[in-house]
Coordinates of C-alpha atoms and ligand atoms in Angstrom, one line a residue:
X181 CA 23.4 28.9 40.9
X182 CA 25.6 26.2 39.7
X183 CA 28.9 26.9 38.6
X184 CA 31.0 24.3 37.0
X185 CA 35.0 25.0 36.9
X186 CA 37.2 22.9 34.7
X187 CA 40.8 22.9 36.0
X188 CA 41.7 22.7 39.7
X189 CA 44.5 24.4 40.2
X190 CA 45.8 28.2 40.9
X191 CA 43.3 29.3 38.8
X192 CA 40.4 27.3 39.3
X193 CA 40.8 26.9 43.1
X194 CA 40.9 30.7 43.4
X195 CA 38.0 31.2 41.7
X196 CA 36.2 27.9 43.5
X197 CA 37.1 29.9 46.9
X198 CA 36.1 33.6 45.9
X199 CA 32.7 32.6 44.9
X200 CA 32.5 30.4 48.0
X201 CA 33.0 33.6 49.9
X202 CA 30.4 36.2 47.2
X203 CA 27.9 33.3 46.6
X204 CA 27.6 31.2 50.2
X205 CA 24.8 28.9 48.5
X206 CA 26.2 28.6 44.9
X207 CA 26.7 24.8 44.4
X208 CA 29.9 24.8 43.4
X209 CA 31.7 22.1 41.3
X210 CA 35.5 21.8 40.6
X211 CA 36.8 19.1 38.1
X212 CA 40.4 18.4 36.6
X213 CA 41.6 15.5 34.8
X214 CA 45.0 15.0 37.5
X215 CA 44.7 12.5 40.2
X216 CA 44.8 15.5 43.0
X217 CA 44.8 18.6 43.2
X218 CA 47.5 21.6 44.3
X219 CA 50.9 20.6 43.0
X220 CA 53.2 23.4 42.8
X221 CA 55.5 23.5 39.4
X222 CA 58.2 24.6 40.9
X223 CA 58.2 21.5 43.2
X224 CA 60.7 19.5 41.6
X225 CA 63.7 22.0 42.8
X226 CA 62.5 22.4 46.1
X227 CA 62.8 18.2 46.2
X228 CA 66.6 18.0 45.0
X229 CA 67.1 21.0 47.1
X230 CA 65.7 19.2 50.5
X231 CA 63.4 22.1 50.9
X232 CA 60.5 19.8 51.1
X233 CA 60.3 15.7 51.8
X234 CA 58.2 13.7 49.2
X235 CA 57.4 15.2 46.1
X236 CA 53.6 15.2 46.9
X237 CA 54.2 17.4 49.8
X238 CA 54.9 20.3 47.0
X239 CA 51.2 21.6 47.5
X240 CA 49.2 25.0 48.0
X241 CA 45.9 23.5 48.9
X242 CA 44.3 19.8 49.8
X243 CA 41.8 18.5 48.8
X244 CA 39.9 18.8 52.5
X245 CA 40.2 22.2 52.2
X246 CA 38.2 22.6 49.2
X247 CA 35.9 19.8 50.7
X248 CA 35.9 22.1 53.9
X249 CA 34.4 25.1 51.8
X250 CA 31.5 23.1 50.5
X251 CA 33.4 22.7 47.1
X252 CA 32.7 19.2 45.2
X253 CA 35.6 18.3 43.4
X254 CA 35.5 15.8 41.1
X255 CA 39.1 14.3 40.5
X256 CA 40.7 12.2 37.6
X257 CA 37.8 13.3 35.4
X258 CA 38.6 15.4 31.6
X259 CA 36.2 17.4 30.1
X260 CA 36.4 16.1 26.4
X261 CA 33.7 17.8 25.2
X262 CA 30.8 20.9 25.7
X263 CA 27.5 22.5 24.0
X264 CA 27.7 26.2 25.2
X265 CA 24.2 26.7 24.0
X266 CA 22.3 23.8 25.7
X267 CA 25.0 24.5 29.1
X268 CA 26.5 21.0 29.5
X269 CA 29.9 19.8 29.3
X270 CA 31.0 16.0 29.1
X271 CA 33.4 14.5 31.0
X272 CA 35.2 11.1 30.9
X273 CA 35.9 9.0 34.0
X274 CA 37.1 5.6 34.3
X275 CA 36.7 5.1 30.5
X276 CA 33.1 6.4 30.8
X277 CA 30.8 9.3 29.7
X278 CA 29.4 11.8 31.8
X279 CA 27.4 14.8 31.5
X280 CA 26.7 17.6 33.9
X281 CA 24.9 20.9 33.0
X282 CA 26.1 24.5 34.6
X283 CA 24.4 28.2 35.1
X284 CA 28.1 29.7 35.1
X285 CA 30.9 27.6 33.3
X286 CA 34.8 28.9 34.0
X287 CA 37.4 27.7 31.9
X288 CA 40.6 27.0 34.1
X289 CA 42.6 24.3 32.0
X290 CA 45.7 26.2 32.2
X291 CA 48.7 25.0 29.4
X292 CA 50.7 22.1 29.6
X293 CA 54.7 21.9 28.1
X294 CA 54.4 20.7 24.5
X295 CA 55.9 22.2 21.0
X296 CA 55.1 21.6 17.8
X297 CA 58.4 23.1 16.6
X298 CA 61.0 20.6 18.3
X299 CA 61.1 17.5 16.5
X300 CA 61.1 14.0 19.1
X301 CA 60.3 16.5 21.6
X302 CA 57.2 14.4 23.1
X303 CA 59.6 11.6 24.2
X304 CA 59.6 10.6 27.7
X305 CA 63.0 11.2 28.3
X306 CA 62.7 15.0 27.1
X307 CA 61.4 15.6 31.1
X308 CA 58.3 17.7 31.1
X309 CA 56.9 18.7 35.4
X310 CA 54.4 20.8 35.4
X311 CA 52.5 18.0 37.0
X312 CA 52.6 15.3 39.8
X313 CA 53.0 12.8 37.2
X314 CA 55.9 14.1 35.2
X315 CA 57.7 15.4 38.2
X316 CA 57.4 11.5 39.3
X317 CA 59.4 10.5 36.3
X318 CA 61.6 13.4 36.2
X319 CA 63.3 12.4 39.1
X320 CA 64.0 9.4 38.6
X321 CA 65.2 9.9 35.5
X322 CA 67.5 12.9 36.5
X323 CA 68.6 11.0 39.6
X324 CA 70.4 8.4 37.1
X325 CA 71.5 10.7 34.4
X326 CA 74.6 12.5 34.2
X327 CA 74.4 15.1 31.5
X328 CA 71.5 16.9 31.3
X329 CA 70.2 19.7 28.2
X330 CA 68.1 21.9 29.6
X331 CA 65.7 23.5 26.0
X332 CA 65.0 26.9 27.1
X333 CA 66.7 29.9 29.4
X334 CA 64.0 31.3 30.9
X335 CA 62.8 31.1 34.7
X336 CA 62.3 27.4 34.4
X337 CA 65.6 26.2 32.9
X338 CA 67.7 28.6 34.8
X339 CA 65.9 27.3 37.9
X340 CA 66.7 24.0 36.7
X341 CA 70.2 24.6 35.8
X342 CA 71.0 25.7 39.6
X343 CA 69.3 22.5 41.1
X344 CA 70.9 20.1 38.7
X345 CA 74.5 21.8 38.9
X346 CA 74.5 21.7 42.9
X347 CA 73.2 17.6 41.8
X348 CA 76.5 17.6 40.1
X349 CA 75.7 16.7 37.1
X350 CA 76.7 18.1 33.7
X351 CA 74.4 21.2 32.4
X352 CA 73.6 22.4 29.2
X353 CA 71.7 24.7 28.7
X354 CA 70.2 25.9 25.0
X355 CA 68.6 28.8 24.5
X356 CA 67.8 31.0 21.3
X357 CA 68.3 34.2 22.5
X358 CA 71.9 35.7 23.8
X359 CA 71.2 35.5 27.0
X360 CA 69.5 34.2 29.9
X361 CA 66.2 35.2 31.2
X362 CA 65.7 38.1 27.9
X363 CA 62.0 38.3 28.8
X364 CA 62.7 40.2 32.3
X365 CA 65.8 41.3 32.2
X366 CA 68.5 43.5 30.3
X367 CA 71.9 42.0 29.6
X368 CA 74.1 43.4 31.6
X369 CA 71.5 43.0 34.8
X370 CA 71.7 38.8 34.3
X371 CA 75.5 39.4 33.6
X372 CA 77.2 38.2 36.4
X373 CA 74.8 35.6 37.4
X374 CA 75.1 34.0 34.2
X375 CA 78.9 34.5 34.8
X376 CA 78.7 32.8 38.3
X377 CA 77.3 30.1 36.8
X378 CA 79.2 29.8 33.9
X379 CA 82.2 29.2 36.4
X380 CA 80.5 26.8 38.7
X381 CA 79.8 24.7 35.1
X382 CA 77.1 25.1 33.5
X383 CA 77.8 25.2 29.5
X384 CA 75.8 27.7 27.5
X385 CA 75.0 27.2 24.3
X386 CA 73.3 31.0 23.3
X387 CA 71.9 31.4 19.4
X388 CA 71.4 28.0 19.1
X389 CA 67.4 26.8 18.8
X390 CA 67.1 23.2 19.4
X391 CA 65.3 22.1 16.2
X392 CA 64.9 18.2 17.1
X393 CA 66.0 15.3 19.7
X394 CA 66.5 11.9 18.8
X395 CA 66.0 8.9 21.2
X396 CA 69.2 6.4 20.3
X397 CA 67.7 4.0 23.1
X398 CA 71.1 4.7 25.2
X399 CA 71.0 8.0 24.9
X400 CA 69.3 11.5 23.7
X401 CA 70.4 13.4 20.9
X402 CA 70.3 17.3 20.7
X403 CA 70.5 19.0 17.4
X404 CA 70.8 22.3 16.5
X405 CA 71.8 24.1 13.4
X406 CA 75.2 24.6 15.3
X407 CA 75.5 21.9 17.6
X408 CA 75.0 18.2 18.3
X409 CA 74.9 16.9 22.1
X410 CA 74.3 13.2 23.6
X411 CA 73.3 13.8 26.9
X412 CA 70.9 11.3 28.9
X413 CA 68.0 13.7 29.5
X414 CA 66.5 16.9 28.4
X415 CA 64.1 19.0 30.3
X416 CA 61.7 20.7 28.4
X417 CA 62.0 24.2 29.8
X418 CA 59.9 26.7 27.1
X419 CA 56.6 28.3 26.7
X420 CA 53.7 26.5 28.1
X421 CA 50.3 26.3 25.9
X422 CA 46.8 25.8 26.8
X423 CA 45.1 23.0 25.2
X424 CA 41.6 23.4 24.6
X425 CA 40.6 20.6 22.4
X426 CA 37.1 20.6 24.7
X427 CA 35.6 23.6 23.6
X428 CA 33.1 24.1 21.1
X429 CA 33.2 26.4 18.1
X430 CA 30.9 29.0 20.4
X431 CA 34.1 30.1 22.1
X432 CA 36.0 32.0 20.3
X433 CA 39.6 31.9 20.1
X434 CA 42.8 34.5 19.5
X435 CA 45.4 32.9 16.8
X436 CA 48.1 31.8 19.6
X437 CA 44.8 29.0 20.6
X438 CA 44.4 31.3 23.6
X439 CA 40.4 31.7 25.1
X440 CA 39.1 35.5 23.7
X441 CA 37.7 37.0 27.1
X442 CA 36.9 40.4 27.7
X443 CA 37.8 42.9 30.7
X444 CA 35.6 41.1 33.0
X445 CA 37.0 37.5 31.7
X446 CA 33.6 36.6 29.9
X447 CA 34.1 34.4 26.6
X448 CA 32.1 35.2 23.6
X449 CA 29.3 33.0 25.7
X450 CA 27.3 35.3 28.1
X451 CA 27.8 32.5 31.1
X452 CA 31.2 31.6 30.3
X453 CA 34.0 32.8 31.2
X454 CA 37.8 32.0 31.2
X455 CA 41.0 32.8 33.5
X456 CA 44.2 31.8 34.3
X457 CA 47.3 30.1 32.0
X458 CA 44.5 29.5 28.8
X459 CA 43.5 33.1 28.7
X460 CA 46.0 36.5 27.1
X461 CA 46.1 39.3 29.8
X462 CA 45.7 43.0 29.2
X463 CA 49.2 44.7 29.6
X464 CA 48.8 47.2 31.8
X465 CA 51.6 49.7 30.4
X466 CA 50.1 49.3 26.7
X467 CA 46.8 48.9 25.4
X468 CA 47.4 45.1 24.0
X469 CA 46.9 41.8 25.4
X470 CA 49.8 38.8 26.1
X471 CA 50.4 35.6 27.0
X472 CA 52.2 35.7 30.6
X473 CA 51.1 32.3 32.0
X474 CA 52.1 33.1 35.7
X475 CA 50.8 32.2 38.7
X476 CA 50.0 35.4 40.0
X477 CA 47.7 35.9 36.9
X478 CA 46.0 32.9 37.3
X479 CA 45.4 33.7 40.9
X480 CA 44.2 37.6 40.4
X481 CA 42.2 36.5 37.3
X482 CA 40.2 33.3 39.9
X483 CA 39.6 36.4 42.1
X484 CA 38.2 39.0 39.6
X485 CA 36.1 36.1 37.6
X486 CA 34.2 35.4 40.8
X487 CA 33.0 39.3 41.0
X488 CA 31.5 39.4 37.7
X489 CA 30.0 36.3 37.7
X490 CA 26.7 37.2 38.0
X491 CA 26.8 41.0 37.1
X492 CA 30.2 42.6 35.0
X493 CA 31.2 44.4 37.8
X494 CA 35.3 44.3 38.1
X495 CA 37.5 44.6 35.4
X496 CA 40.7 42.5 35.3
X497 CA 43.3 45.1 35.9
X498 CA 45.7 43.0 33.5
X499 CA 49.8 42.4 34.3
X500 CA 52.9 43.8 34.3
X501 CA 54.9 40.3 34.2
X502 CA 56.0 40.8 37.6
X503 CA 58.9 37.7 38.3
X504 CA 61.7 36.7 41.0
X505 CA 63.8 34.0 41.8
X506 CA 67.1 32.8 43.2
X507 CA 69.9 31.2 40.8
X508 CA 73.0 30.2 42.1
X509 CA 73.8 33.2 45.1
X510 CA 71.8 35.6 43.3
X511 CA 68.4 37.2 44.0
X512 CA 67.0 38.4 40.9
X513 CA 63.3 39.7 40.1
X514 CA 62.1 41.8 37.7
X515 CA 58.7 43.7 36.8
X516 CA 57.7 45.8 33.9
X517 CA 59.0 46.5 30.6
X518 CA 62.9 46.1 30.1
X519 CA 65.1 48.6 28.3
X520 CA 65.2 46.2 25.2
X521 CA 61.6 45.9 24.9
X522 CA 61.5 49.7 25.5
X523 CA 61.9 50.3 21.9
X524 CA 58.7 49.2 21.1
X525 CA 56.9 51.9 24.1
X526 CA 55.0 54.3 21.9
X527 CA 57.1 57.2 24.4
X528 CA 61.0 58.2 24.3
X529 CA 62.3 55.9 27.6
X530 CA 65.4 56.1 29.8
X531 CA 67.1 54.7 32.2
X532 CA 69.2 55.0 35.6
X533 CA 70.7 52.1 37.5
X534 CA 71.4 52.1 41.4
X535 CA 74.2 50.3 43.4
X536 CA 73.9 50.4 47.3
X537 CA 74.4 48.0 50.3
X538 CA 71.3 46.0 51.4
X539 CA 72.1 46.9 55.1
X540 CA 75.4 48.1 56.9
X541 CA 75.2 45.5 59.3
X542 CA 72.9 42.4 58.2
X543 CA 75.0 41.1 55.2
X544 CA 75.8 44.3 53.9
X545 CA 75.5 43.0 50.0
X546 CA 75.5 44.5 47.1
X547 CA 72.4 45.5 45.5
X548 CA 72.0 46.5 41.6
X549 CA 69.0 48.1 40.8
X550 CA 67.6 49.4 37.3
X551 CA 64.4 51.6 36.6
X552 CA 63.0 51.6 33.4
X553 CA 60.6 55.2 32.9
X554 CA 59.2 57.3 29.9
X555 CA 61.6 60.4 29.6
X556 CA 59.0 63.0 29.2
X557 CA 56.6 62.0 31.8
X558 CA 58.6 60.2 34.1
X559 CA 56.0 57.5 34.2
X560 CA 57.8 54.6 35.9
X561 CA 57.6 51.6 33.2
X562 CA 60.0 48.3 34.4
X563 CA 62.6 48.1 37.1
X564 CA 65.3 44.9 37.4
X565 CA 66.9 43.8 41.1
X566 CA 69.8 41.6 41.2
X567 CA 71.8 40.7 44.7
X568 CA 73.3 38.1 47.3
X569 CA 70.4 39.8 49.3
X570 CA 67.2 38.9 49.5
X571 CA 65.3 42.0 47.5
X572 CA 62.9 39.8 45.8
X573 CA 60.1 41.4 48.1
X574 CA 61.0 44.8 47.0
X575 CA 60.1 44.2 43.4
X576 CA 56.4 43.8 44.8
X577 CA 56.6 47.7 45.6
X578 CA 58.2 48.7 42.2
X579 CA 55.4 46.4 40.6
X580 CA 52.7 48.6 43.0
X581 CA 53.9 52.0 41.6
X582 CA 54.3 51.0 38.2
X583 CA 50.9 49.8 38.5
X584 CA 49.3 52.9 39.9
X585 CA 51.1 54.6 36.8
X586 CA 53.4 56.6 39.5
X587 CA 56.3 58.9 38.4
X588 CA 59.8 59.2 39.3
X589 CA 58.5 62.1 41.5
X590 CA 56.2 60.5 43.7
X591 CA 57.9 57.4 43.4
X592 CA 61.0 58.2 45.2
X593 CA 59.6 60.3 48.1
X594 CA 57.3 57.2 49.1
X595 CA 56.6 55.9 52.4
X596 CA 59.7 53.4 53.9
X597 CA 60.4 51.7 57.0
X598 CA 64.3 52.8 58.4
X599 CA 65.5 50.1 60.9
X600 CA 69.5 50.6 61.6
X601 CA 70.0 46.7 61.2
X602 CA 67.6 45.2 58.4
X603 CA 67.8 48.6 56.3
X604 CA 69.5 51.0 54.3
X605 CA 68.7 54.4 54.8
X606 CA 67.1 55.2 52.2
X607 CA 65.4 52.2 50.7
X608 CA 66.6 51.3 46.8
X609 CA 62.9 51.5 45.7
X610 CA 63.4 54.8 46.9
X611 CA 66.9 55.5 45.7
X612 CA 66.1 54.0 41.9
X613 CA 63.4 56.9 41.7
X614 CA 65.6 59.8 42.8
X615 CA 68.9 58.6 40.6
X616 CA 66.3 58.3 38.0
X617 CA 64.8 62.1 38.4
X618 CA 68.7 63.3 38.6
X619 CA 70.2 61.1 35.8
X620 CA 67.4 63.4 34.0
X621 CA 68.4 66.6 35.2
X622 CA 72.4 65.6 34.4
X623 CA 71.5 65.3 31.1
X624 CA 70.1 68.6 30.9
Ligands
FAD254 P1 47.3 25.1 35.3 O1 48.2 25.1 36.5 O2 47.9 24.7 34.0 O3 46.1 24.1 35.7 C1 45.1 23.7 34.8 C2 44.4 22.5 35.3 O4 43.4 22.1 34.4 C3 45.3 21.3 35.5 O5 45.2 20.8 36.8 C4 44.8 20.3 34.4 O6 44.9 19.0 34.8 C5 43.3 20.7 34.3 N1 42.8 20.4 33.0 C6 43.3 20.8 31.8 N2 42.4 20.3 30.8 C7 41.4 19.7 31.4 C8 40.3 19.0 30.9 N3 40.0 18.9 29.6 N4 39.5 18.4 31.8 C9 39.7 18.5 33.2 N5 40.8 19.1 33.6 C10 41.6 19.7 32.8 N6 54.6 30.6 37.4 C11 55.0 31.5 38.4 O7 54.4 32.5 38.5 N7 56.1 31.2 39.2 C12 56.8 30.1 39.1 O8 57.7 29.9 39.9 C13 56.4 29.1 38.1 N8 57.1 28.0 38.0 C14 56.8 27.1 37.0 C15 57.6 26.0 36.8 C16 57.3 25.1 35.8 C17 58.1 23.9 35.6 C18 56.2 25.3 34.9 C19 55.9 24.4 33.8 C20 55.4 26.5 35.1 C21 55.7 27.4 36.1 N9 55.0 28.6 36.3 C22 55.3 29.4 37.3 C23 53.8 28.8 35.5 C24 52.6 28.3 36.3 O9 52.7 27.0 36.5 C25 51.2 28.6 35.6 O10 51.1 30.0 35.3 C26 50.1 28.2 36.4 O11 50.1 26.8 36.7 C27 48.7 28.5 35.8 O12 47.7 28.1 36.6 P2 46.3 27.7 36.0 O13 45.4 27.3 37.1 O14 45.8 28.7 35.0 O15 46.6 26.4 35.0

């Protein structure tokens, strides 16, 4: 069997190293377009925060590695074209044309940072690293710039805002919505990390949608319908999209350009199949698909594709969007639905929130805590974590029950570890699943 993986990264090497594992004498061929392989987005904050040395050493994988599985990955090669029917894809390398034919094709191209929307947002000073070769340029650019807009509050631009702030540089930070990070969290949750920030001076500029940026040669120009800012960068910090100029009119395609798969990840071609960032997910709290390009999906979707390669055997058990991070002293991580988007659940939902001390004697911090659950059922739907402790492991738990479509009931009586230094005594998992069960009964 030969399978053929476009795309070398989370995805792609996931699946390159699952099927290595079902199918110990599939020939196995990996190809991306980048010069190597394994760079980690998020590299460019561990490099200003001295986290890692050279930029390059921001990796998950090498290429021996792959090498060492019996994978053959073929580097600084694009796929610019395919026939799904005759199974070949053509690649260009070195300004030449290649073909190469496949029993099993995956589609792992992922999304790349572009809009259509901004105007001037493709210049190279609006800083776009999702790849070694912007993160290269982004650097050096941000190293000699002193006010920086950052076009977007989500993960990426808060991230960015915390790294460029302890840079000291100036930080502005656009973003449509009224607050920061509106896609996993409630307002009053990202409150007083937004606050903390605010004070260690970052300027937000909330409700205003950058429409277009101007390059005056000295300087950038931001413009908004509220605002106008000169700064000497921007970072690009909004949705990522997959590009999928390659495939042929066989595969078919949802409106938002993503790859139509079904449970099992197969395309519309028996042979094909597509994961990762270029792909919508099933939701698991709802019955409809969505774009959440995270890694973990990417990942889990590599995995699962490799099971149904040869036989639909597994289907993808879809996302709940689950997310953490640190910004400035805060912890924050969130999985689920939030209360806002709860008005769309096609059930009545409540909520509860929990304040307790991480531990009485390691750090003793505050931790907030909010649990998202249908009122009727007491299905657990979203939970939120914010702290100067590290929680951002507990939200992996909330994410398990959530998952396994757990209640309030069995939720909070779960299994724990107690140790009289690292933990509380009851654990806030725990906690957000009894206060939820008696803010109920209160009611009543
Ligand atoms: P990608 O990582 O996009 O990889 C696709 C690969 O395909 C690329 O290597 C590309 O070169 C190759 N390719 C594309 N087209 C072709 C072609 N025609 N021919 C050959 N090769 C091709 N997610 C998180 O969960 N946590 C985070 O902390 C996080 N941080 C992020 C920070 C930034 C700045 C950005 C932009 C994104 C971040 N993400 C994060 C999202 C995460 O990067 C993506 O979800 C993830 O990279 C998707 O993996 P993938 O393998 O599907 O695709």
């Amino acid at each position: 069997m030969k399978v053929v993986i476009i795309g070398a990264s989370f995805a792609g090497v996931s699946a390159a190293l699952a099927i290595r594992k079902k199918h110990p004498k599939a020939e196995i061929h990996l190809i991306d377009k980048q010069q190597t392989i394994g760079y980690l987005p998020g590299g460019i904050n561990l490099y200003f925060n001295e986290t890692i040395g050279p930029i390059e050493t921001a990796q998950f994988i090498s290429e021996e590695q792959l090498v060492d599985n019996g994978i053959s990955l073929l580097l600084n090669a694009e796929v610019v074209s395919m026939d799904s029917k005759q199974r070949i894809i053509k690649y260009e390398k070195q300004e030449s044309d290649f073909f190469m034919s496949f029993d099993k094709l995956i589609l792992a191209t992922g999304s790349s940072q572009w809009s259509q929307k901004i105007l001037g947002s493709d210049s190279e000073k609006v800083l776009k690293y999702k790849f070694l070769q912007g993160v290269v340029n982004a650097i050096e650019r941000l190293e000699n710039s002193n006010t920086v807009a950052l076009i977007g509050g989500g993960q990426i631009g808060g991230e960015a805002a915390d790294t460029l702030l302890k840079k000291g540089k100036e930080v502005h930070l656009f973003e449509r919505m009224d607050y920061l990070l509106f896609k996993y969290f409630d307002e009053e949750m990202i409150r007083p990390v937004q606050a903390e920030m605010s004070a260690r001076g970052v300027i937000f500029h909330f409700n205003e949608t950058v429409e277009k940026v101007t390059d005056t040669g000295k300087a950038l120009l931001i413009e908004t319908k509220k605002s106008q800012l000169l700064c000497d960068s921007a970072i690009f910090a909004m949705n990522v999209r997959p590009d999928l100029r390659y495939l042929d009119e066989q595969i078919q395609k949802h409106t938002d350009q993503t790859v139509f798969v079904n449970e099992y990840l197969q395309t519309s071609q028996e042979d094909i199949f597509a994961i990762g960032d270029c792909i919508q997910v099933p939701y698991s709290l709802s019955k409809e698909s969505f774009y959440i390009p995270l890694v973990n999906n990417a990942v889990r979707t590599g995995l699962v594709v490799a099971q149904n390669l040869v036989e639909p055997t597994t289907p993808f058990v879809g996302s709940i969007r689950t997310i953490g991070t640190k910004l400035v002293d805060y912890y924050v991580a969130s999985t689920g639905l939030t209360e806002a988007e709860g008005l769309f659940h096609e059930q009545p939902i409540s909520v509860t929130h929990v304040h307790q001390r991480s531990s009485l004697f390691s750090g003793n911090e505050k931790v907030s805590g909010k649990i998202i659950f249908e009122k009727d059922s007491h299905k657990i739907l979203g939970a939120q974590l914010v702290s100067k402790a590290n929680i951002l492991e507990k939200i992996n738990t909330l994410a398990l029950g959530i998952q396994m479509g757990q209640t309030l009931e069995e939720f909070y009586q779960k299994d724990f570890l107690y140790h009289p230094y690292y933990s509380s005594v009851i654990d806030i998992t725990n906690q957000l699943g009894f206060e939820g069960l008696w803010s109920e009964a209160d009611e009543n």
